[in-house]
Every structure is written in structure tokens, then in C-alpha cells.
Short mmCIF file of C-alpha atoms in Angstrom, two decimals:
data_model
loop_
_atom_site.label_atom_id
_atom_site.label_comp_id
_atom_site.label_asym_id
_atom_site.label_seq_id
_atom_site.Cartn_x
_atom_site.Cartn_y
_atom_site.Cartn_z
CA MET A 149 9.54 34.48 -17.43
CA THR A 150 7.40 31.70 -16.96
CA THR A 151 8.52 28.63 -15.28
CA VAL A 152 6.63 25.49 -16.66
CA SER A 153 6.53 22.78 -13.50
CA LEU A 154 7.36 19.15 -13.95
CA GLU A 155 3.92 18.51 -13.00
CA ARG A 156 1.73 18.90 -15.34
CA PHE A 157 3.74 16.86 -17.33
CA SER A 158 2.94 13.01 -16.89
CA LEU A 159 4.67 10.89 -15.16
CA ARG A 160 5.66 8.74 -17.83
CA ALA A 161 7.48 11.90 -18.85
CA ARG A 162 8.98 13.02 -16.34
CA ILE A 163 10.60 9.43 -15.75
CA GLY A 164 12.18 10.22 -19.56
CA VAL A 165 13.24 13.09 -18.15
CA LEU A 166 14.62 11.99 -15.12
CA ALA A 167 16.65 9.71 -17.05
CA ALA A 168 17.98 12.00 -19.30
CA ALA A 169 18.62 14.32 -16.80
CA VAL A 170 20.79 11.65 -15.01
CA ALA A 171 22.11 10.31 -17.91
CA ALA A 172 23.73 13.65 -19.10
CA ALA A 173 24.86 15.12 -15.13
CA ALA A 174 26.79 10.73 -15.99
CA VAL A 175 28.20 11.62 -18.97
CA VAL A 176 29.73 15.04 -18.37
CA LEU A 177 31.44 13.93 -15.08
CA VAL A 178 32.71 10.74 -17.34
CA SER A 179 33.03 13.54 -20.47
CA ALA A 180 35.36 15.69 -18.15
CA ALA A 181 37.82 12.85 -16.25
CA ALA A 182 38.63 11.69 -19.17
CA PHE A 183 39.26 14.17 -21.41
CA PHE A 184 41.88 15.64 -18.25
CA ILE A 185 43.07 11.82 -17.98
CA VAL A 186 43.93 11.82 -21.49
CA ARG A 187 45.60 14.89 -21.39
CA SER A 188 47.01 14.55 -19.12
CA SER A 189 48.52 11.07 -20.11
CA ILE A 190 49.30 12.51 -24.01
CA LEU A 191 51.42 15.30 -21.60
CA ALA A 192 53.49 13.32 -19.72
CA THR A 193 53.93 10.52 -22.58
CA LEU A 194 55.24 13.92 -24.69
CA ASP A 195 57.31 15.03 -21.48
CA ASP A 196 58.91 11.64 -21.51
CA ASN A 197 59.86 11.23 -24.83
CA LEU A 198 61.68 14.51 -24.50
CA LEU A 199 63.13 13.69 -21.63
CA ASP A 200 64.74 11.20 -23.28
CA ARG A 201 65.75 12.32 -25.74
CA ALA A 202 67.34 15.42 -24.15
CA THR A 203 69.38 12.98 -21.87
CA SER A 204 70.39 10.77 -24.47
CA ALA A 205 71.27 14.17 -26.58
CA ALA A 206 73.01 15.26 -23.13
CA GLN A 207 75.77 11.84 -23.19
CA SER A 208 76.43 12.11 -26.34
CA SER A 209 78.66 14.36 -28.79
CA LEU A 210 75.95 16.01 -29.85
CA ALA A 211 76.29 18.32 -26.29
CA ARG A 212 80.24 19.36 -27.31
CA PRO A 213 79.76 23.58 -28.60
CA GLU A 214 82.00 22.76 -31.43
CA LEU A 215 80.10 19.98 -32.75
CA LEU A 216 76.12 21.32 -32.06
CA ALA A 217 76.46 24.40 -34.25
CA THR A 218 77.46 21.67 -37.31
CA VAL A 219 74.52 18.99 -36.69
CA PRO A 220 71.71 19.39 -38.87
CA SER A 221 68.72 18.74 -36.42
CA GLU A 222 67.13 16.15 -38.23
CA ILE A 223 69.93 14.29 -36.39
CA LEU A 224 67.14 13.96 -33.24
CA GLY A 225 64.50 12.31 -35.85
CA ALA A 226 62.39 15.41 -35.81
CA GLY A 227 61.68 17.96 -38.20
CA ASP A 228 59.59 20.09 -35.56
CA ILE A 229 62.34 20.37 -32.61
CA LYS A 230 65.08 22.97 -31.54
CA VAL A 231 67.44 22.27 -29.19
CA ALA A 232 69.87 24.76 -27.94
CA LEU A 233 72.91 24.74 -25.26
CA LEU A 234 72.75 26.88 -22.29
CA TYR A 235 75.46 28.06 -19.77
CA SER A 236 75.30 29.25 -16.40
CA SER A 237 75.93 32.83 -17.67
CA GLY A 238 72.66 33.12 -19.50
CA LEU A 239 74.01 32.55 -22.73
CA ALA A 240 72.97 30.49 -25.94
CA GLN A 241 74.17 28.11 -28.60
CA SER A 242 71.72 26.85 -30.91
CA ALA A 243 71.02 24.12 -33.62
CA GLU A 244 72.31 24.15 -37.06
CA GLY A 245 69.47 24.83 -39.09
CA GLN A 246 67.14 26.34 -36.88
CA ALA A 247 65.49 29.54 -37.37
CA SER A 248 65.71 30.68 -33.30
CA ALA A 249 66.87 29.03 -30.03
CA PRO A 250 64.18 27.35 -28.48
CA PRO A 251 61.89 29.58 -25.74
CA LEU A 252 64.50 29.86 -22.70
CA SER A 253 63.70 31.24 -19.26
CA ASP A 254 64.82 31.20 -15.62
CA ALA A 255 64.03 27.86 -15.47
CA GLU A 256 65.84 26.10 -17.63
CA LEU A 257 69.09 28.40 -16.40
CA GLN A 258 68.12 27.23 -13.07
CA VAL A 259 69.45 23.84 -14.99
CA ALA A 260 71.97 24.87 -16.44
CA ARG A 261 73.40 26.09 -13.23
CA GLY A 262 73.36 22.94 -11.41
CA ALA A 263 70.13 24.13 -8.99
CA GLU A 264 67.74 21.63 -10.54
CA THR A 265 68.63 18.24 -12.35
CA GLN A 266 65.72 19.20 -14.93
CA SER A 267 62.51 21.16 -15.65
CA VAL A 268 59.58 21.32 -18.19
CA ARG A 269 56.78 23.66 -19.06
CA SER A 270 55.35 25.01 -22.40
CA ALA A 271 55.91 27.82 -23.61
CA ALA A 272 54.98 29.73 -27.16
CA GLY A 273 53.29 26.79 -28.44
CA TYR A 274 56.84 24.31 -27.74
CA ARG A 275 56.89 22.03 -25.09
CA VAL A 276 60.63 23.02 -23.52
CA VAL A 277 62.47 20.48 -21.74
CA ALA A 278 65.85 20.92 -19.98
CA VAL A 279 68.68 18.64 -18.79
CA GLN A 280 71.85 19.09 -17.18
CA ALA A 281 74.84 18.52 -19.97
CA GLY A 282 77.62 18.63 -17.35
CA GLU A 283 80.46 21.79 -16.98
CA GLY A 284 77.61 24.37 -15.79
CA ARG A 285 75.54 24.07 -19.31
CA ALA A 286 71.90 22.45 -20.15
CA LEU A 287 70.75 20.80 -22.70
CA VAL A 288 67.77 22.47 -23.86
CA ILE A 289 64.65 20.66 -26.52
CA ALA A 290 61.75 22.43 -27.79
CA GLN A 291 59.43 20.41 -29.94
CA LYS A 292 55.86 21.75 -30.81
CA GLU A 293 52.64 21.41 -28.74
CA GLU A 294 50.43 21.51 -32.61
CA ALA A 295 49.92 17.79 -33.04
CA THR A 296 48.88 17.28 -28.97
CA ARG A 297 46.49 19.72 -29.57
CA ALA A 298 45.18 19.01 -32.45
CA VAL A 299 44.51 15.59 -30.71
CA LEU A 300 43.24 16.78 -27.48
CA ALA A 301 40.88 19.63 -29.80
CA GLU A 302 39.36 15.67 -31.52
CA LEU A 303 38.78 14.71 -28.35
CA GLY A 304 37.33 17.55 -27.04
CA THR A 305 34.54 17.57 -29.64
CA ALA A 306 34.25 14.12 -29.82
CA LEU A 307 33.62 13.65 -26.08
CA PRO A 308 30.84 15.88 -26.58
CA VAL A 309 29.08 14.48 -29.62
CA ILE A 310 29.03 11.17 -28.21
CA GLY A 311 27.64 12.00 -24.88
CA GLY A 312 25.15 13.61 -26.81
CA ILE A 313 23.80 11.28 -28.16
CA GLY A 314 24.28 8.52 -25.00
CA VAL A 315 21.73 11.44 -23.41
CA VAL A 316 19.36 10.65 -26.54
CA LEU A 317 19.72 6.87 -26.15
CA ALA A 318 19.18 7.83 -22.43
CA GLY A 319 16.03 8.92 -22.62
CA LEU A 320 14.38 7.00 -24.77
CA ALA A 321 15.67 4.27 -22.50
CA GLY A 322 13.44 5.83 -19.88
CA ALA A 323 10.79 6.78 -21.84
CA ALA A 324 11.02 3.02 -22.93
CA VAL A 325 11.60 1.22 -19.05
CA ALA A 326 8.72 3.96 -17.99
CA ARG A 327 6.22 2.89 -20.45
CA ALA A 328 6.58 -0.89 -19.77
CA GLY A 329 7.21 -0.55 -16.08
CA LEU A 330 3.58 1.73 -15.48
CA ARG A 331 1.75 -0.51 -17.63
CA PRO A 332 0.55 -2.18 -14.29
CA VAL A 333 -0.65 1.49 -13.50
CA GLN A 334 -2.05 2.37 -16.55
CA ARG A 335 -4.27 -0.88 -16.16
CA LEU A 336 -5.52 0.44 -12.64
CA THR A 337 -6.03 4.06 -14.48
CA GLU A 338 -8.50 2.47 -16.96
CA ALA A 339 -10.21 -0.21 -14.40
CA THR A 340 -11.02 2.76 -12.02
CA GLU A 341 -12.44 4.97 -14.52
CA ARG A 342 -14.01 1.63 -16.10
CA VAL A 343 -15.59 1.05 -12.72
CA THR A 344 -16.44 4.88 -12.11
CA ALA A 345 -18.16 5.11 -15.83
CA THR A 346 -19.58 1.45 -15.37
CA GLY A 347 -20.25 0.34 -12.19
CA GLN A 348 -18.35 -2.88 -13.76
CA LEU A 349 -16.20 -4.53 -10.83
CA THR A 350 -14.29 -7.00 -12.93
CA PRO A 351 -10.96 -7.51 -11.97
CA ILE A 352 -7.79 -6.73 -13.78
CA THR A 353 -4.83 -9.17 -15.21
CA VAL A 354 -1.75 -8.93 -13.12
CA SER A 355 1.72 -10.69 -13.59
CA GLY A 356 4.51 -10.45 -11.43
CA SER A 357 5.38 -10.16 -7.85
CA ASP A 358 6.79 -6.63 -7.55
CA GLU A 359 5.92 -3.72 -5.84
CA LEU A 360 3.29 -2.54 -9.18
CA ALA A 361 1.86 -6.36 -8.74
CA ARG A 362 1.36 -5.79 -6.00
CA LEU A 363 -0.49 -2.72 -5.34
CA SER A 364 -3.01 -4.41 -8.67
CA GLN A 365 -3.26 -7.37 -6.77
CA SER A 366 -4.13 -5.38 -3.56
CA PHE A 367 -6.66 -3.63 -5.67
CA ASN A 368 -8.49 -6.64 -7.05
CA GLU A 369 -8.86 -7.73 -3.40
CA MET A 370 -9.65 -4.14 -2.95
CA LEU A 371 -12.65 -5.06 -6.33
CA GLY A 372 -13.52 -8.59 -4.52
CA ALA A 373 -14.59 -6.96 -1.08
CA LEU A 374 -16.87 -4.47 -2.95
CA ALA A 375 -18.48 -7.03 -5.45
CA ALA A 376 -18.77 -8.46 -2.38
CA SER A 377 -20.55 -5.11 -0.68
CA GLN A 378 -22.86 -4.42 -3.00
CA GLU A 379 -23.89 -8.08 -3.00
CA GLN A 380 -24.69 -8.63 0.82
CA GLN A 381 -26.26 -5.23 0.00
CA ARG A 382 -28.61 -6.32 -2.50
CA ARG A 383 -29.45 -9.15 -1.06
CA LEU A 384 -30.43 -7.34 1.94
CA VAL A 385 -32.74 -5.00 0.64
CA ALA A 386 -34.00 -8.30 -1.34
CA ASP A 387 -34.45 -10.14 1.66
CA ALA A 388 -36.08 -6.75 2.86
CA GLY A 389 -38.60 -6.35 0.82
CA HIS A 390 -39.58 -9.82 0.41
CA GLU A 391 -40.07 -9.08 4.22
CA LEU A 392 -41.88 -6.41 3.97
CA ARG A 393 -44.01 -7.07 1.76
CA THR A 394 -46.16 -9.74 4.59
CA PRO A 395 -46.51 -6.98 6.72
CA LEU A 396 -47.45 -4.07 4.65
CA THR A 397 -49.57 -6.81 2.65
CA SER A 398 -51.73 -7.30 5.46
CA LEU A 399 -51.90 -3.98 7.25
CA ARG A 400 -53.04 -2.19 4.41
CA THR A 401 -56.07 -5.22 3.60
CA ASN A 402 -56.94 -4.59 7.37
CA LEU A 403 -57.16 -0.83 7.21
CA GLU A 404 -59.41 -0.75 3.59
CA LEU A 405 -61.65 -3.40 5.25
CA LEU A 406 -62.27 -0.74 8.12
CA SER A 407 -62.02 2.72 5.97
CA ALA A 408 -64.63 1.02 3.56
CA ALA A 409 -67.30 0.00 6.83
CA GLU A 410 -66.96 3.37 7.64
CA GLN A 411 -68.29 4.26 4.63
CA PRO A 412 -71.99 5.37 4.30
CA GLY A 413 -74.89 2.83 3.69
CA ALA A 414 -71.87 0.19 3.70
CA PRO A 415 -72.71 -3.02 5.96
CA ALA A 416 -71.91 -2.10 9.96
CA LEU A 417 -68.84 -4.13 10.87
CA PRO A 418 -69.54 -6.58 13.62
CA ARG A 419 -67.45 -5.07 17.03
CA GLU A 420 -65.58 -8.81 17.27
CA ASP A 421 -64.50 -8.84 13.90
CA ARG A 422 -63.58 -5.03 14.12
CA GLU A 423 -61.12 -6.29 17.17
CA GLU A 424 -59.80 -8.43 15.99
CA MET A 425 -58.58 -5.92 12.65
CA LEU A 426 -57.84 -3.67 14.77
CA THR A 427 -55.04 -6.36 16.98
CA ASP A 428 -53.63 -7.69 13.73
CA VAL A 429 -52.50 -4.27 12.89
CA ARG A 430 -51.03 -2.93 16.06
CA ALA A 431 -49.46 -6.12 15.54
CA GLN A 432 -47.93 -5.79 12.43
CA VAL A 433 -47.44 -2.35 13.49
CA GLU A 434 -44.77 -3.64 15.87
CA GLU A 435 -43.89 -6.55 13.60
CA LEU A 436 -42.37 -3.28 11.92
CA THR A 437 -41.08 -1.39 14.26
CA GLN A 438 -39.35 -4.85 15.41
CA LEU A 439 -37.93 -6.22 11.19
CA ILE A 440 -37.51 -2.12 11.31
CA GLY A 441 -35.13 -1.20 13.90
CA ASP A 442 -33.20 -4.67 12.84
CA LEU A 443 -32.20 -3.69 9.26
CA THR A 444 -31.11 -0.86 10.90
CA GLU A 445 -28.61 -2.46 12.81
CA LEU A 446 -27.62 -5.08 10.66
CA ALA A 447 -27.08 -2.20 7.92
CA ARG A 448 -23.97 -1.13 9.82
CA ASP A 449 -21.60 -3.56 8.20
CA ASP A 450 -18.81 -1.81 10.07
CA ALA A 451 -18.79 -1.02 14.11
CA PRO A 452 -20.96 1.29 15.09
CA GLN A 453 -18.69 4.11 16.89
CA ALA A 454 -20.02 3.24 20.52
CA ALA A 455 -17.72 3.54 23.29
CA ARG A 456 -15.94 0.40 24.48
CA GLU A 457 -15.90 0.25 28.26
CA PRO A 458 -15.47 -2.94 30.96
CA VAL A 459 -18.54 -5.16 31.09
CA GLU A 460 -19.94 -6.61 33.94
CA LEU A 461 -21.53 -9.53 31.48
CA VAL A 462 -23.24 -11.09 34.60
CA ASP A 463 -25.65 -7.58 34.82
CA VAL A 464 -26.15 -7.71 30.81
CA VAL A 465 -27.36 -10.78 31.70
CA GLU A 466 -29.26 -10.18 34.15
CA ARG A 467 -31.22 -7.07 32.61
CA ALA A 468 -31.32 -9.57 29.12
CA LEU A 469 -32.90 -11.46 31.44
CA GLU A 470 -35.11 -9.87 33.27
CA ARG A 471 -36.59 -8.44 29.72
CA VAL A 472 -37.05 -11.88 29.01
CA ARG A 473 -39.21 -12.54 32.09
CA ARG A 474 -41.73 -10.04 31.77
CA ARG A 475 -42.02 -10.59 27.82
CA ALA A 476 -42.57 -14.87 28.83
CA GLY A 477 -44.66 -14.63 31.64
CA PRO A 478 -45.15 -16.71 34.41
CA ASP A 479 -45.83 -19.44 31.91
CA THR A 480 -42.11 -20.52 31.10
CA GLY A 481 -39.55 -21.03 33.99
CA PHE A 482 -35.46 -20.74 33.84
CA ASP A 483 -33.05 -21.98 34.60
CA VAL A 484 -29.62 -20.13 35.00
CA THR A 485 -25.94 -20.52 36.17
CA LEU A 486 -23.96 -17.79 35.96
CA VAL A 487 -20.21 -17.61 36.64
CA PRO A 488 -18.50 -13.44 36.95
CA TRP A 489 -17.14 -12.74 33.91
CA THR A 490 -15.63 -9.02 32.50
CA LEU A 491 -14.62 -8.43 29.17
CA VAL A 492 -14.08 -5.04 27.36
CA GLY A 493 -17.10 -4.01 24.84
CA GLU A 494 -20.27 -2.70 24.79
CA ALA A 495 -23.22 -3.38 26.82
CA ALA A 496 -25.74 -2.62 24.62
CA ALA A 497 -25.12 -4.75 22.45
CA LEU A 498 -24.36 -7.44 24.26
CA GLU A 499 -27.47 -7.00 26.01
CA ARG A 500 -29.23 -7.32 22.79
CA ALA A 501 -27.69 -10.61 21.49
CA VAL A 502 -28.48 -12.05 24.63
CA LEU A 503 -31.82 -10.96 24.76
CA ASN A 504 -31.87 -12.04 21.20
CA LEU A 505 -31.41 -15.83 21.98
CA LEU A 506 -33.50 -15.77 24.39
CA ASP A 507 -36.43 -14.67 23.14
CA ASN A 508 -35.57 -17.47 20.42
CA ALA A 509 -35.83 -19.66 22.84
CA VAL A 510 -38.58 -18.35 24.65
CA LYS A 511 -40.85 -18.69 21.47
CA TRP A 512 -39.69 -21.78 20.49
CA SER A 513 -40.82 -24.06 24.34
CA PRO A 514 -44.27 -25.07 24.38
CA PRO A 515 -46.30 -23.92 27.37
CA GLY A 516 -45.37 -24.80 30.89
CA GLY A 517 -41.66 -25.23 29.25
CA HIS A 518 -38.01 -24.26 30.61
CA VAL A 519 -35.83 -21.75 29.31
CA ARG A 520 -31.90 -23.00 30.45
CA LEU A 521 -29.66 -19.99 30.02
CA ARG A 522 -25.72 -20.90 31.75
CA MET A 523 -22.32 -19.37 31.35
CA VAL A 524 -19.32 -22.29 31.55
CA ALA A 525 -15.84 -20.64 31.75
CA LEU A 526 -14.00 -22.90 28.85
CA ASP A 527 -10.73 -21.51 30.70
CA ASP A 528 -9.82 -18.13 32.34
CA TRP A 529 -10.02 -16.13 29.01
CA THR A 530 -13.26 -17.25 26.76
CA VAL A 531 -17.01 -18.12 28.27
CA VAL A 532 -19.53 -19.62 26.69
CA ILE A 533 -22.94 -18.35 27.04
CA GLU A 534 -25.31 -21.25 26.29
CA VAL A 535 -29.44 -21.13 26.04
CA ALA A 536 -30.99 -24.44 25.35
CA ASP A 537 -35.14 -24.61 24.81
CA SER A 538 -37.71 -27.69 25.30
CA GLY A 539 -38.65 -26.83 21.95
CA PRO A 540 -38.63 -29.17 18.62
CA GLY A 541 -35.07 -28.42 18.39
CA ILE A 542 -32.96 -27.32 14.61
CA ALA A 543 -32.73 -29.97 12.09
CA GLU A 544 -29.07 -30.78 11.26
CA ALA A 545 -29.35 -29.48 7.93
CA ASP A 546 -30.59 -26.06 9.72
CA ARG A 547 -28.25 -25.62 12.25
CA PRO A 548 -24.98 -24.27 10.09
CA HIS A 549 -27.56 -21.50 8.36
CA VAL A 550 -30.32 -20.04 11.86
CA PHE A 551 -27.58 -17.42 12.58
CA GLU A 552 -27.78 -16.15 8.21
CA ARG A 553 -30.30 -13.13 7.30
CA PHE A 554 -33.54 -14.20 6.81
CA TYR A 555 -33.07 -17.47 6.99
CA ARG A 556 -36.04 -19.77 7.90
CA ALA A 557 -36.77 -23.15 8.40
CA ASP A 558 -39.29 -24.88 7.16
CA THR A 559 -40.43 -25.47 10.35
CA SER A 560 -40.49 -21.54 11.24
CA ARG A 561 -41.80 -19.63 8.51
CA THR A 562 -45.37 -19.18 10.24
CA MET A 563 -43.81 -18.11 13.24
CA PRO A 564 -43.87 -14.44 14.03
CA GLY A 565 -40.36 -13.12 14.41
CA SER A 566 -38.72 -10.88 11.03
CA GLY A 567 -35.82 -13.54 11.46
CA LEU A 568 -32.61 -11.02 11.72
CA GLY A 569 -32.89 -11.57 15.97
CA LEU A 570 -29.98 -14.43 15.66
CA ALA A 571 -27.66 -12.40 12.91
CA ILE A 572 -27.93 -9.86 15.30
CA VAL A 573 -26.09 -12.21 17.50
CA ARG A 574 -23.31 -13.17 15.14
CA GLN A 575 -22.07 -10.26 14.22
CA VAL A 576 -22.48 -8.78 17.89
CA ALA A 577 -20.26 -11.75 18.28
CA VAL A 578 -17.84 -10.99 15.29
CA ARG A 579 -17.25 -7.16 16.41
CA HIS A 580 -16.52 -8.73 20.24
CA GLY A 581 -13.94 -11.64 18.82
CA GLY A 582 -16.16 -14.24 19.69
CA ALA A 583 -18.54 -16.70 17.72
CA VAL A 584 -21.80 -18.85 17.80
CA TRP A 585 -22.86 -21.83 16.89
CA ALA A 586 -26.40 -23.87 16.64
CA ASP A 587 -26.64 -27.60 18.58
CA LYS A 588 -28.80 -30.08 20.58
CA ALA A 589 -29.54 -29.47 23.93
CA PRO A 590 -29.63 -31.88 25.92
CA GLU A 591 -33.12 -31.36 26.79
CA GLY A 592 -34.39 -32.09 23.15
CA GLY A 593 -34.36 -28.72 21.96
CA ALA A 594 -32.41 -26.78 20.52
CA LEU A 595 -28.79 -25.42 22.10
CA LEU A 596 -27.92 -21.45 20.40
CA CYS A 597 -24.12 -21.10 22.03
CA LEU A 598 -22.10 -17.53 22.24
CA ARG A 599 -18.69 -17.57 22.71
CA LEU A 600 -16.89 -14.93 24.25
CA PRO A 601 -13.22 -13.39 25.05
CA GLY A 602 -12.72 -11.98 28.46
CA ARG A 603 -11.37 -12.92 31.78
CA ARG A 604 -12.93 -14.17 34.85
CA ALA A 605 -13.85 -11.73 37.20
CA ASP A 606 -12.87 -14.06 40.59
CA LEU A 607 -8.92 -14.16 39.41
CA PRO A 608 -6.77 -11.48 41.09
CA ALA A 609 -5.64 -8.49 38.70
CA LEU A 610 -3.09 -9.13 36.83
CA GLY A 611 0.10 -7.62 38.58
#
């Protein structure tokens, strides 16, 4: 015997089958309850009717033995009724014209003897009732149950037929409801297949406010996030290709000139020109290395799985400051103001962000200029790292964009750098729950600010 799993059927079919099964169970229960209730009601009505007739007959002259034998059965209003007087001795006297006495048993005899006031039972196709008729007698009346059984048989046939129709209608209704209810799921399936086949991230139509509508809305939000991620990747690749093209072209040109100078018969390349070309090659290799490192850092949209631990921000700033001082040389001065600060984060990423801010300030400061680095505690839970230079400053129109990838103001297009340093600063700030912005420094140059959460290290520990 092969067992068919419901999982082989579609969800719509399973819902329809489930609806039909639930309807069938309900119909069976309701039909059975209705049948037994109607059956009990019909029998109770029959019994009450027979008992009323028997009681009326027992109180009339029909209960007299000398008259019972001469009274035809039609006096009781039914030709299918049998009547008899039962004595306490067990003898019985039937009405005239009846082929036989009604079915008698000990139940009727107990009524005749006065042990019971009445009795009701079924026997030999008859419903038999007995009531006391006085003087040690009982009046027994029996009526055929054929008509009652016919009604119950018709009822027992009609209920399953009607129930079967109800089951079929319930199954059809379940299938219709499943088709209408699962239409959003079908649209989701079609959208998923379309995305897989074509890569098109077109949102689907959402109607209503139920669970399926919210699922569709969430799917659209996912498509939007995926489209934004694709657009971000596309822009990153395009911008990276543009940034890589210039140093690669220059590097290839210099290498081709150096190679051509080494060919037999080629004019000798002056020593000064050769040294200048080699210097350019080294600078371009360093620029490519920095650019590739910055691209690798920014390409990770999600936070890298680095261990987060309590970080002393002053130590981070001092390490970055030491590295910048070695690069800048003695011509650039630094004014530093620090406050003790602790936060939970990534020390390496925070050091990279502070280093990029300081490198940017040194790059824009003129020879003999000063870079001001100051940590300002806005309150006990927020600190701002301000880095100001003594350069020309940032135009107001450019300030909202300086932390974007590859953004370069018109005045900075000839300056060295990958155009990604400040974008890395913003990424680190967002990763740590902070923010960045640009402004004008009181000295007249640029002021770049990095806001971070945390806690003053000189505050007492929370109890």
C-alpha cells in the first residue's frame, strides 16, 4: 500500500482538502446530533400521544371489560392500534375486531399490579404503553412504529446527502479562498523567479494590510535594499576603475619609457630623468597600494567580524598622532587637547579613522602650519574629536559631500590621495554609533569632526 504525502500537493490543494475535511467532520457531527435529537423528539411525541390516549381511555367506559369486547378499534382514531385490558393475574382481554392482543410483558404486568403507574417500550414493531385502569387492571395500547421508522429512515438518508453536498461546497469554497488568499504568495513566487531569471528588482504591487501584505511589503523592502546595494557596488566599481586608470596609465608609460631606453641602439636616458621616472613609479605603486587598501576597507558594507572590546580612546589618538608626526616632519606643528575616554569598539578601525583625519589636515596645511586636534566631551556619554588645519578650508557647497566615496572638490583634484580616506572615517563612525561632519575652523581652514559614544574614563564606575 502506497502512502501519498500531502507535501506532494500544492498549498492551495492542501488548504482545499483541509477545508473539506473540517467541513466533513462538522457535517458528520451535526448530522449525527440532528438525527438523534429528531429521533428522540419523534419518539417522545409518539409516547406522549399514546399515553394521553391510554389515560383518556382508562378514565372512560372503554376500561370496562363488558364494553371492551364490543367496542371496535376505530374508536381510538387509528386502525393500527391494538388495545387490551391486562389483569394483575396475567390474563388479558382485547378489543373486538383485533386479530391479536398487543405485545405484553412483565412491564405491563407491573402496571396492572400497581408497582408502576405507567410503562413505555418497543416490541414486535409496536410502541407499547400501559396505564393503570383501577381494580388491579392496566389498559395497554400498542401502535405500529412503521410510519415513525419510515420518517427516521428518510431523515437518515437526507442528512448524509445534504452533508455530502455541504462537504463539496466547503471544498470548493476552501479552494476559492486559498486561491484568493495565496495570490500575494504567487506574486512573490513570480517576482522571485523573475529576479533569478532576469536580475530585475522591480517591486510587486501590495494591497491590503494583512500578514501577506506585510510579507509583500517586506519583500519589496528587501528588493529595494538589494537594488541599493547593487547600485552602490556599481558606483564603487565605476569610481574605482576611474581612480585606478590614472596611476596605471602613468605607471605603464614610465615603465615603457624605461624599457625603451634599455633597447640596443636607443638613445641613452639621462640619469636625472631616469631617477625622476623611478621616483614616479615608486609613488604610483604606493598610491595604488593605498587605493587598493582603501577599496578593500570600503567594500565591506557590513561590519567586519572584529572583536569588540573596551578601548581607551586617548591611547588610540596618541598612536595615530605619532604616526602622522613621523610622516609630516618638523615643519608641521600639532596642538593637542585630550580627555580620558572609554568606549567599546574596534581599536584598529578607530585608529585608522583618526589617522585619516590627521593625514587630511596635514595634507592641506601649508609649510609651517599647525594642525589642531581636540577631544571635547559634550556630556558624560558623548565625545567629539575635532581636527582643524590651517589650509584654505572647504567650500560650503562641498562640506556635505567630503565624506562620500571618491568625492573631490575642484581645488583638490590635483592633490595626492585616493579620495577614500574620509569615507572610511564615516564608515567607522557609523559602525560605532557615531557621526561625522565638516565645518569651518576658527583658524580659517577646515574643521572635521568625529562624534563617538562612550564614557568619561575619569568617572566612577557604575554600581
